[in-house]
Amino acid sequence: MALHIALEVVRGSSVSLTSQIQEFIKREISEGALHPGTRLPSSRRLAGDLDVSRSVVVEAYGQLVAEGYLETAHGSGTKVVGHLDADPVVPALLDEQQVPQVRWDLRPGGGNTPAFPRREWLRCYQRVLQAADLSHHRYPPLAGEPLLRRELSRYLGRVRGVRTSPELIIVVAGFAQALGLLCAVLPTLGIRTLAIEDPGHPGQRQFLQESGLRVVPVPVDGEGIDVEALTSSGARAALVTPTHQFPTGATMSEGRREALARWARDVDGWVIEDDYDGGLWYERGSRPLALQRTMPDRVVYAGTASKLLSPGLRLGWLTAPEAMLELLLRARARHDLGTEVFTQLTLAELLRTGLFDRHLRRLNTLAHSRRDALDEAVRKYLPGVAVIGSGAGLHAYVQLPRLTDEAALVAAVLRGSVLVRGGAAFHARPPRDAPALVVGHAHLPRSGVEDAIRTVGAVRRW
């Protein structure tokens, strides 16, 4: 169907063609001219009508889909979404502030993840449904489907070096549920204080406090958590992100890993390893393996599909020593009856067939490309600024000059329709002389990364 739309672009404008298309469609939706469910021309047709490269339209449509204005479906083309929230809300585990609609959203986490492998997921889901028998329609095993636990044990051992077995794995509804179970179990072991990294995930800090634990922030540097400060804290449990620290991107050094292992033995304590973006590693050289392999008797290892596939799946996993695992299962039995079966079996099929590995390779390539675009844009538009941390995951830590007014910069950038978080938001005790930006980059087109950083450079005051 050769659909048309009343849209014009201005060549020679300082606003890119892609941005012009995006802003026009956003405006027409917000003003009621484009109604929910309205079909739009195909990218090929619109590119022909406007006499622009098809990639310009594909990029514009893609960003509008990512921002929630448009939706695509196989055989149905591109449509205005059926329901639009006037005031998008930050995911609850981050904060609950109302945020405006912007051209570029650089916040990490939440819905800012690259494309979900729809075709592969659908193919595996169909196989699962066709092979399902009566047992799969009953309540699931509390620890998770045996098939998924087997595939996870193989995958985690092969890719992350985790020392585990299917019997020592629990499938959970994302890391939030894993953390909730641990908050219930730790006090039964006489542990009511939990050390967390500073900076770290602000939503996790709030979640832990509201769960009744005493939370002690411990500083992080370029080698990971400061184990001397951890020892002084008096805590007997610590939540860490050793492979790719959130948000600084630091990778825990071997020396710190050894020191952390000694600390855990000395205090009869536990380490919770949050491997939130495990497998997303594009730094040159070998990828660091899980901390769990160095002290499997002291580490509860947690992973999630949120960064690798989609947070909407609410799918994660824990592996722990047998005694701890039993306590976690008892705690879970008081809260729910397990994780949805067919989603578990679909992930198992993705792992079994190698489709998950193929998706992960594509995701690494995409994230690497966007990180390169970020590095290049920072060099071009932000002299004196450094992108620090390992080349991994979906975000990066952008270190600003010492005298930068971080809050003023974030506010000025927002006026330019770019939403970004300052580093202070991630600190329990925000430092005055270490301004930074935490930039989610992998979900953006390369031109979007450059455009966003150009906006930051246009309003900088240093």
XYZ file of C-alpha atoms in Angstrom:
462
model
C 0.000 0.000 0.000
C 1.530 3.307 -1.135
C 0.741 5.504 1.885
C 1.632 9.182 1.998
C 2.202 11.744 4.745
C 2.289 15.548 4.606
C 5.914 15.993 5.639
C 8.623 18.287 4.336
C 12.320 18.552 5.166
C 14.630 21.540 4.815
C 17.995 20.807 3.263
C 20.856 22.941 4.470
C 19.272 23.322 7.901
C 21.456 22.960 10.991
C 18.957 20.290 12.124
C 19.676 16.894 10.574
C 17.148 15.335 8.198
C 16.604 12.498 10.651
C 15.810 14.928 13.475
C 13.455 16.926 11.251
C 11.443 13.792 10.487
C 11.372 12.788 14.147
C 10.291 16.213 15.392
C 7.562 16.526 12.756
C 6.018 13.164 13.631
C 6.270 13.860 17.385
C 4.576 17.233 16.927
C 1.798 15.815 14.759
C 1.121 13.111 17.350
C 1.148 15.502 20.303
C -1.158 17.961 18.510
C -3.625 15.240 17.553
C -3.098 15.217 13.786
C -1.642 11.689 13.822
C -4.045 9.475 15.757
C -3.253 6.239 17.643
C -3.126 3.306 15.229
C -2.453 5.470 12.142
C -0.260 3.647 9.637
C 2.719 5.530 8.233
C 4.439 5.104 4.869
C 7.140 2.481 4.648
C 10.688 3.724 5.090
C 11.348 3.078 1.399
C 8.237 4.982 0.298
C 8.862 7.972 2.586
C 12.514 8.154 1.562
C 11.407 8.244 -2.071
C 8.787 10.917 -1.402
C 11.314 13.112 0.433
C 14.194 12.282 -1.912
C 16.466 11.292 0.977
C 18.477 8.204 1.791
C 16.360 5.367 3.150
C 18.758 5.089 6.110
C 17.641 8.586 7.209
C 14.027 7.405 7.518
C 14.953 4.036 9.040
C 16.953 5.822 11.731
C 14.124 8.296 12.423
C 11.503 5.549 12.658
C 13.810 3.437 14.828
C 14.319 6.209 17.376
C 10.591 6.999 17.467
C 9.896 3.329 18.135
C 12.508 3.344 20.911
C 10.909 6.456 22.457
C 7.455 4.886 22.375
C 5.787 7.004 19.676
C 5.628 4.362 16.958
C 5.379 0.586 16.845
C 6.225 -1.936 14.178
C 4.783 -5.366 13.499
C 5.600 -7.891 10.790
C 3.104 -7.492 7.968
C 1.490 -4.405 9.491
C 4.142 -1.770 8.867
C 4.798 1.184 11.132
C 1.975 2.723 13.181
C 1.399 5.375 15.793
C 1.169 3.466 19.056
C -2.282 2.710 20.374
C -1.632 4.405 23.717
C 0.789 7.189 24.592
C 1.742 8.165 28.138
C 1.851 11.934 28.464
C 4.387 11.748 31.256
C 6.859 8.874 30.934
C 8.111 7.552 34.237
C 11.635 6.479 35.143
C 11.711 2.725 35.966
C 10.942 2.202 39.641
C 14.276 0.647 40.520
C 15.996 3.879 39.425
C 13.689 6.587 40.725
C 10.092 7.732 40.396
C 10.535 11.257 39.061
C 8.456 12.416 36.145
C 10.663 13.112 33.150
C 9.941 15.115 29.985
C 10.015 13.754 26.466
C 13.324 14.575 24.831
C 15.125 14.045 21.577
C 17.857 11.882 23.124
C 17.498 9.962 26.372
C 20.973 9.003 27.627
C 19.904 7.414 30.895
C 21.259 3.893 31.420
C 18.954 1.009 32.207
C 15.189 0.772 31.949
C 13.896 0.501 28.411
C 17.097 1.825 26.896
C 18.245 -1.499 25.476
C 19.090 -2.397 21.885
C 16.804 -4.403 19.617
C 15.258 -7.590 21.001
C 15.894 -10.680 18.793
C 12.239 -11.054 17.868
C 12.561 -13.627 15.094
C 14.839 -15.922 17.083
C 12.683 -15.632 20.191
C 9.497 -16.353 18.243
C 11.090 -19.337 16.502
C 12.176 -20.840 19.824
C 8.851 -20.027 21.506
C 6.972 -21.868 18.750
C 9.195 -24.928 19.188
C 8.583 -24.859 22.923
C 4.803 -24.668 22.532
C 4.750 -27.443 19.960
C 6.792 -29.729 22.224
C 4.988 -28.831 25.471
C 3.086 -31.569 27.271
C 0.711 -31.540 30.233
C 3.539 -31.199 32.765
C 4.475 -27.806 31.353
C 1.006 -26.426 32.118
C 1.277 -27.156 35.818
C 2.920 -24.902 38.397
C 6.646 -24.609 37.614
C 9.404 -26.031 39.839
C 10.277 -23.437 42.475
C 13.941 -23.407 41.466
C 13.096 -23.144 37.776
C 12.711 -25.465 34.823
C 15.400 -28.193 34.884
C 16.099 -27.689 31.173
C 16.900 -23.992 31.639
C 18.996 -24.614 34.740
C 21.020 -27.174 32.792
C 21.573 -24.804 29.854
C 22.423 -21.924 32.192
C 25.014 -24.013 34.037
C 26.674 -24.850 30.719
C 26.516 -21.287 29.423
C 27.733 -19.634 32.633
C 30.603 -22.091 32.919
C 31.619 -21.631 29.297
C 31.275 -17.836 29.000
C 31.687 -16.516 32.562
C 33.755 -19.275 34.166
C 31.113 -19.834 36.875
C 31.550 -23.043 38.856
C 28.071 -24.395 39.333
C 25.638 -27.167 38.437
C 21.940 -27.222 37.528
C 21.090 -28.183 41.119
C 22.703 -24.986 42.445
C 20.791 -22.559 40.199
C 17.515 -20.745 40.882
C 15.616 -18.998 38.095
C 14.082 -15.749 39.373
C 12.035 -12.816 38.116
C 15.003 -10.534 37.476
C 17.679 -9.213 39.824
C 15.096 -7.301 41.865
C 13.571 -10.559 43.062
C 17.013 -12.028 43.688
C 17.886 -9.052 45.867
C 14.582 -9.321 47.694
C 15.230 -12.964 48.519
C 18.705 -12.155 49.802
C 17.304 -9.362 51.981
C 15.010 -11.954 53.549
C 17.750 -14.552 54.046
C 20.727 -12.503 55.292
C 19.132 -11.556 58.660
C 18.551 -15.258 59.386
C 22.343 -15.626 59.174
C 22.858 -12.790 61.640
C 23.708 -10.297 58.871
C 21.759 -7.034 59.030
C 24.333 -4.737 57.434
C 25.129 -4.852 53.732
C 28.036 -2.968 52.144
C 27.374 -1.491 48.715
C 29.604 0.238 46.194
C 29.747 4.031 46.149
C 28.990 5.145 43.489
C 26.420 2.500 42.703
C 22.851 1.889 41.662
C 20.640 4.445 43.481
C 17.541 2.308 43.111
C 19.241 -0.672 44.700
C 20.380 1.472 47.612
C 16.809 2.603 48.239
C 15.428 -0.921 47.739
C 17.826 -2.374 50.318
C 17.074 0.303 52.880
C 13.333 -0.178 52.473
C 13.855 -3.933 52.923
C 15.143 -3.312 56.440
C 18.880 -3.781 55.971
C 21.425 -1.251 57.159
C 23.289 -0.081 54.079
C 26.937 1.031 54.255
C 28.388 2.757 51.147
C 32.024 1.777 50.448
C 34.195 3.768 48.012
C 35.131 2.433 44.595
C 38.232 3.355 42.605
C 39.791 2.185 39.346
C 40.470 -1.279 40.801
C 37.019 -1.889 42.242
C 35.685 -1.758 45.787
C 38.085 -0.512 48.479
C 38.532 -3.648 50.584
C 40.290 -1.773 53.413
C 37.258 0.515 53.735
C 35.008 -2.541 53.520
C 36.881 -4.144 56.410
C 36.464 -0.977 58.484
C 32.715 -0.889 57.781
C 31.987 -3.877 59.991
C 29.740 -5.424 57.324
C 29.704 -9.179 56.734
C 28.085 -9.025 53.305
C 28.887 -6.922 50.245
C 27.090 -6.295 46.955
C 29.598 -5.746 44.129
C 29.754 -5.427 40.338
C 33.322 -6.689 39.763
C 33.404 -7.208 35.994
C 31.983 -3.829 34.939
C 31.354 -1.631 37.956
C 28.131 0.304 37.814
C 28.345 3.126 36.917
C 32.105 3.848 36.619
C 32.896 0.883 34.359
C 35.938 -0.145 36.438
C 36.987 -3.801 36.390
C 38.080 -5.261 39.715
C 41.804 -6.042 39.700
C 43.226 -9.432 40.635
C 44.696 -7.937 43.790
C 41.302 -6.642 44.890
C 39.665 -9.986 44.086
C 42.173 -11.757 46.306
C 41.709 -9.185 49.067
C 37.931 -9.527 48.850
C 38.210 -13.311 49.137
C 40.363 -12.937 52.261
C 37.848 -10.496 53.737
C 34.953 -12.914 53.171
C 36.840 -15.751 54.876
C 38.019 -13.577 57.765
C 34.567 -12.229 58.651
C 32.648 -15.402 57.725
C 30.840 -13.248 55.204
C 29.137 -13.291 51.834
C 29.735 -11.563 48.525
C 26.799 -10.913 46.203
C 28.115 -10.666 42.650
C 25.790 -8.679 40.397
C 26.901 -9.629 36.878
C 24.252 -7.360 35.399
C 25.664 -7.162 31.859
C 27.655 -10.400 31.800
C 28.918 -11.299 28.359
C 28.792 -7.741 26.984
C 32.504 -7.160 26.673
C 34.314 -5.552 23.730
C 37.488 -4.311 25.392
C 40.624 -5.610 23.690
C 42.182 -8.553 25.467
C 40.600 -11.349 27.433
C 37.287 -10.861 29.187
C 37.499 -11.125 33.001
C 35.746 -14.165 34.419
C 33.223 -14.183 37.222
C 34.421 -13.461 40.743
C 32.427 -16.511 41.863
C 34.967 -18.974 40.430
C 37.621 -17.800 42.897
C 35.470 -18.417 45.987
C 32.330 -20.401 45.076
C 31.672 -21.179 48.755
C 31.343 -17.459 49.610
C 29.695 -15.893 46.542
C 26.066 -15.661 45.501
C 26.301 -15.036 41.756
C 23.387 -13.255 40.068
C 22.750 -12.691 36.380
C 19.863 -11.298 34.392
C 18.372 -11.182 30.905
C 17.503 -7.497 31.292
C 20.608 -6.111 29.545
C 21.194 -9.083 27.253
C 17.603 -9.458 26.017
C 14.928 -7.260 27.612
C 14.001 -6.059 31.115
C 10.398 -6.804 30.218
C 11.086 -10.546 30.383
C 11.674 -10.326 34.164
C 14.100 -13.207 33.995
C 17.250 -13.750 36.029
C 19.224 -16.441 37.814
C 21.130 -17.100 41.000
C 23.742 -19.672 41.829
C 24.846 -20.224 45.411
C 26.308 -22.861 47.727
C 23.807 -25.553 48.681
C 23.130 -24.298 52.220
C 22.421 -20.758 51.012
C 20.355 -22.072 48.114
C 18.042 -23.930 50.461
C 17.418 -20.755 52.467
C 16.700 -18.793 49.275
C 14.184 -21.403 48.112
C 12.398 -21.325 51.454
C 12.185 -17.557 51.249
C 10.824 -17.758 47.718
C 8.152 -20.266 48.698
C 6.637 -17.566 50.898
C 6.355 -15.093 47.997
C 5.402 -16.836 44.749
C 5.076 -20.155 42.962
C 7.929 -19.838 40.489
C 8.768 -18.196 37.177
C 6.607 -18.491 34.048
C 7.375 -21.786 32.280
C 7.321 -20.993 28.582
C 9.620 -17.976 28.898
C 12.109 -20.182 30.746
C 11.909 -22.906 28.105
C 12.308 -20.373 25.298
C 15.507 -19.028 26.833
C 16.711 -22.610 27.257
C 16.093 -23.214 23.544
C 17.963 -20.016 22.614
C 20.927 -21.214 24.687
C 20.777 -24.798 23.421
C 20.715 -23.881 19.727
C 23.454 -21.235 19.885
C 21.021 -18.465 18.896
C 21.717 -16.682 22.171
C 25.464 -16.648 21.426
C 24.742 -15.291 17.954
C 22.553 -12.541 19.429
C 25.229 -11.707 21.990
C 27.852 -11.326 19.263
C 25.579 -8.921 17.389
C 24.850 -7.012 20.582
C 28.545 -6.718 21.379
C 29.241 -5.416 17.883
C 26.462 -2.852 18.164
C 27.461 -1.691 21.654
C 31.125 -1.472 20.582
C 30.146 0.677 17.604
C 28.167 3.064 19.815
C 30.968 3.266 22.372
C 33.380 4.150 19.561
C 30.927 6.836 18.429
C 30.796 8.177 21.991
C 34.573 8.241 22.329
C 34.890 10.033 18.987
C 32.168 12.571 19.815
C 33.715 13.336 23.213
C 37.110 13.957 21.601
C 35.463 16.194 19.004
C 33.052 18.230 21.118
C 34.274 17.940 24.727
C 37.990 18.770 24.976
C 39.433 17.954 28.378
C 36.815 15.260 29.038
C 37.594 11.535 29.375
C 35.455 8.417 28.878
C 36.727 6.016 31.542
C 36.143 2.381 32.405
C 36.303 -0.837 30.440
C 34.781 -1.185 26.986
C 31.769 -3.218 28.059
C 28.037 -3.075 28.624
C 25.518 -0.523 27.441
C 26.750 2.619 29.196
C 29.919 4.620 29.857
C 31.219 6.989 32.542
C 32.215 10.405 31.195
C 34.554 12.212 33.575
C 34.258 16.011 33.442
C 36.860 18.648 34.357
C 37.118 19.113 38.141
C 35.529 22.578 38.322
C 32.510 21.740 36.151
C 29.116 22.569 37.675
C 27.579 19.157 37.036
C 24.010 20.075 38.032
C 24.004 23.215 35.887
C 25.337 21.268 32.910
C 22.673 18.559 33.234
C 19.938 21.235 33.423
C 21.303 23.142 30.425
C 21.554 19.970 28.350
C 17.949 19.108 29.206
C 16.886 22.457 27.750
C 18.552 21.233 24.564
C 16.253 18.154 24.624
C 18.920 15.736 25.878
C 18.299 13.871 29.123
C 21.391 12.624 30.940
C 22.223 11.766 34.540
C 25.080 13.373 36.390
C 27.457 11.200 38.374
C 26.283 12.716 41.678
C 22.958 10.869 41.336
C 24.795 7.576 41.786
C 26.774 8.549 44.890
C 25.571 8.071 48.448
C 27.999 10.864 49.354
C 28.373 12.962 46.192
C 31.921 14.351 45.846
C 32.346 18.012 44.998
C 35.409 17.615 42.825
C 34.535 14.603 40.625
C 31.778 15.713 38.215
C 30.717 13.188 35.601
C 27.957 12.072 33.253
C 26.647 8.507 33.088
C 25.765 7.899 29.443
C 23.636 5.064 28.126
C 24.735 4.764 24.504
C 24.014 1.363 22.978
C 20.312 1.993 22.259
C 21.015 5.102 20.168
C 21.889 5.375 16.483
C 25.482 6.506 15.924
C 24.242 9.879 14.710
C 22.180 10.178 17.892
C 25.257 9.645 20.059
C 27.091 12.389 18.176
C 24.107 14.749 18.213
C 23.617 14.314 21.973
C 27.282 14.936 22.786
C 27.341 17.902 20.419
C 24.501 19.374 22.501
C 26.516 18.835 25.681
C 29.478 20.564 24.073
C 27.329 23.498 22.958
C 26.277 24.327 26.533
C 29.427 23.399 28.444
C 30.959 25.913 30.813
C 34.542 24.899 31.461
